Amino acid sequence: MSDPKEINIYSAYNETFFNNAFGMLKLKNIFQNVRGTVSVEQLVKANPDVLIVLNWENNADKVKKALYENPKLSSMKAIKNKQVYAMDYNELFGYSYNTLDGIEQLAKEMYPDQFK
């Protein structure tokens, strides 16, 4: 996201590891039946409780700040309630033992009370 106003949204389609990881953690994927990109309007209309964004360039804080400050997203529950989580792409989807660490990290983000 080079321009903070630029938003590229990709769904975690049903046949992807993303969707499988969400299923392992009992997370509901509202776009599991959507292949490819999702428009900002679709995202706002879906009004998710949580947003999970992938962090490729070690800039999670910048990405989250841009999402929180984007007026197009301001009506969403995930934005209003500060429920945006950035996960390291390579850790979560590196297809190695790191994947287990990534799933554990996502679980800790989603269910912090279970890890006290």
Coordinates of C-alpha atoms in Angstrom, one line a residue:
M1 CA 0.0 0.0 0.0
S2 CA 2.3 2.7 -1.2
D3 CA -0.4 5.4 -1.1
P4 CA -2.3 5.3 2.2
K5 CA -5.5 6.0 0.3
E6 CA -4.9 3.0 -2.0
I7 CA -6.7 -0.1 -0.8
N8 CA -6.3 -3.5 -2.5
I9 CA -8.6 -6.1 -1.0
Y10 CA -8.3 -9.7 -1.8
S11 CA -10.6 -12.4 -0.6
A12 CA -9.5 -15.5 1.3
Y13 CA -11.4 -17.7 -1.2
N14 CA -12.8 -21.1 -0.1
E15 CA -10.0 -23.1 -1.8
T16 CA -7.1 -21.1 -0.3
F17 CA -4.9 -21.8 2.7
F18 CA -6.0 -18.4 4.1
N19 CA -9.5 -19.8 4.4
N20 CA -8.3 -23.0 5.9
A21 CA -6.3 -21.1 8.5
F22 CA -9.4 -19.1 9.4
G23 CA -11.4 -22.3 9.7
M24 CA -8.8 -23.9 12.0
L25 CA -9.3 -20.9 14.3
K26 CA -13.2 -20.9 14.0
L27 CA -13.1 -17.5 12.3
K28 CA -16.0 -16.8 9.9
N29 CA -14.7 -15.8 6.5
I30 CA -17.3 -13.5 5.0
F31 CA -15.7 -13.6 1.5
Q32 CA -15.1 -17.3 1.3
N33 CA -17.2 -17.6 -1.9
V34 CA -15.6 -14.6 -3.6
R35 CA -12.7 -15.2 -5.9
G36 CA -10.0 -12.5 -6.3
T37 CA -10.5 -8.9 -5.4
V38 CA -13.3 -7.3 -3.4
S39 CA -14.3 -3.7 -3.8
V40 CA -14.2 -1.2 -1.0
E41 CA -18.0 -0.9 -1.3
Q42 CA -18.4 -4.7 -0.8
L43 CA -16.1 -4.6 2.2
V44 CA -18.1 -1.7 3.8
K45 CA -21.4 -3.4 3.0
A46 CA -20.2 -6.7 4.6
N47 CA -19.2 -4.7 7.7
P48 CA -16.8 -7.2 9.3
D49 CA -16.2 -7.3 13.0
V50 CA -12.5 -7.9 12.3
L51 CA -10.0 -7.2 9.5
I52 CA -7.0 -9.3 9.0
V53 CA -4.4 -7.7 6.8
L54 CA -1.2 -9.3 5.5
N55 CA 2.0 -7.4 6.2
W56 CA 4.7 -7.9 3.5
E57 CA 7.0 -5.0 4.1
N58 CA 7.2 -4.8 7.9
N59 CA 5.0 -1.8 7.8
A60 CA 2.0 -3.0 9.8
D61 CA 1.6 0.1 11.9
K62 CA 1.5 2.3 8.7
V63 CA -1.1 0.0 7.1
K64 CA -3.3 -0.1 10.1
K65 CA -3.1 3.7 10.5
A66 CA -4.1 4.2 6.9
L67 CA -7.1 1.9 7.3
Y68 CA -8.2 3.6 10.5
E69 CA -7.9 7.0 8.9
N70 CA -9.6 6.1 5.6
P71 CA -13.0 7.9 5.5
K72 CA -14.4 5.3 3.1
L73 CA -14.0 2.6 5.9
S74 CA -15.0 4.7 8.9
S75 CA -18.5 3.2 9.2
M76 CA -17.2 -0.4 9.6
K77 CA -17.3 -2.2 12.9
A78 CA -13.7 -3.4 12.6
I79 CA -12.5 0.2 12.1
K80 CA -14.7 1.7 14.8
N81 CA -13.7 -0.9 17.4
K82 CA -10.0 -0.9 16.4
Q83 CA -10.1 -4.6 15.4
V84 CA -7.6 -4.6 12.5
Y85 CA -4.8 -7.2 12.8
A86 CA -1.7 -7.3 10.7
M87 CA -0.1 -10.7 10.2
D88 CA 3.3 -11.3 8.7
Y89 CA 2.7 -12.9 5.3
N90 CA 5.8 -15.0 5.4
E91 CA 5.2 -16.3 8.9
L92 CA 1.6 -17.2 8.3
F93 CA 1.9 -18.5 4.7
G94 CA 5.5 -19.5 4.3
Y95 CA 4.5 -23.1 3.9
S96 CA 7.0 -24.3 6.5
Y97 CA 7.1 -24.7 10.3
N98 CA 6.7 -20.9 10.3
T99 CA 3.1 -21.4 9.3
L100 CA 2.3 -23.0 12.6
D101 CA 3.9 -20.0 14.4
G102 CA 1.8 -17.8 12.2
I103 CA -1.4 -19.6 13.0
E104 CA -0.6 -19.5 16.7
Q105 CA 0.1 -15.7 16.5
L106 CA -3.3 -15.2 14.7
A107 CA -5.0 -17.3 17.4
K108 CA -3.3 -15.1 20.1
E109 CA -4.6 -12.0 18.3
M110 CA -8.2 -13.4 18.0
Y111 CA -8.4 -15.1 21.4
P112 CA -6.1 -13.3 23.8
D113 CA -7.8 -14.5 26.9
Q114 CA -7.0 -18.1 26.0
F115 CA -3.3 -17.3 26.1
K116 CA -2.9 -15.7 29.5

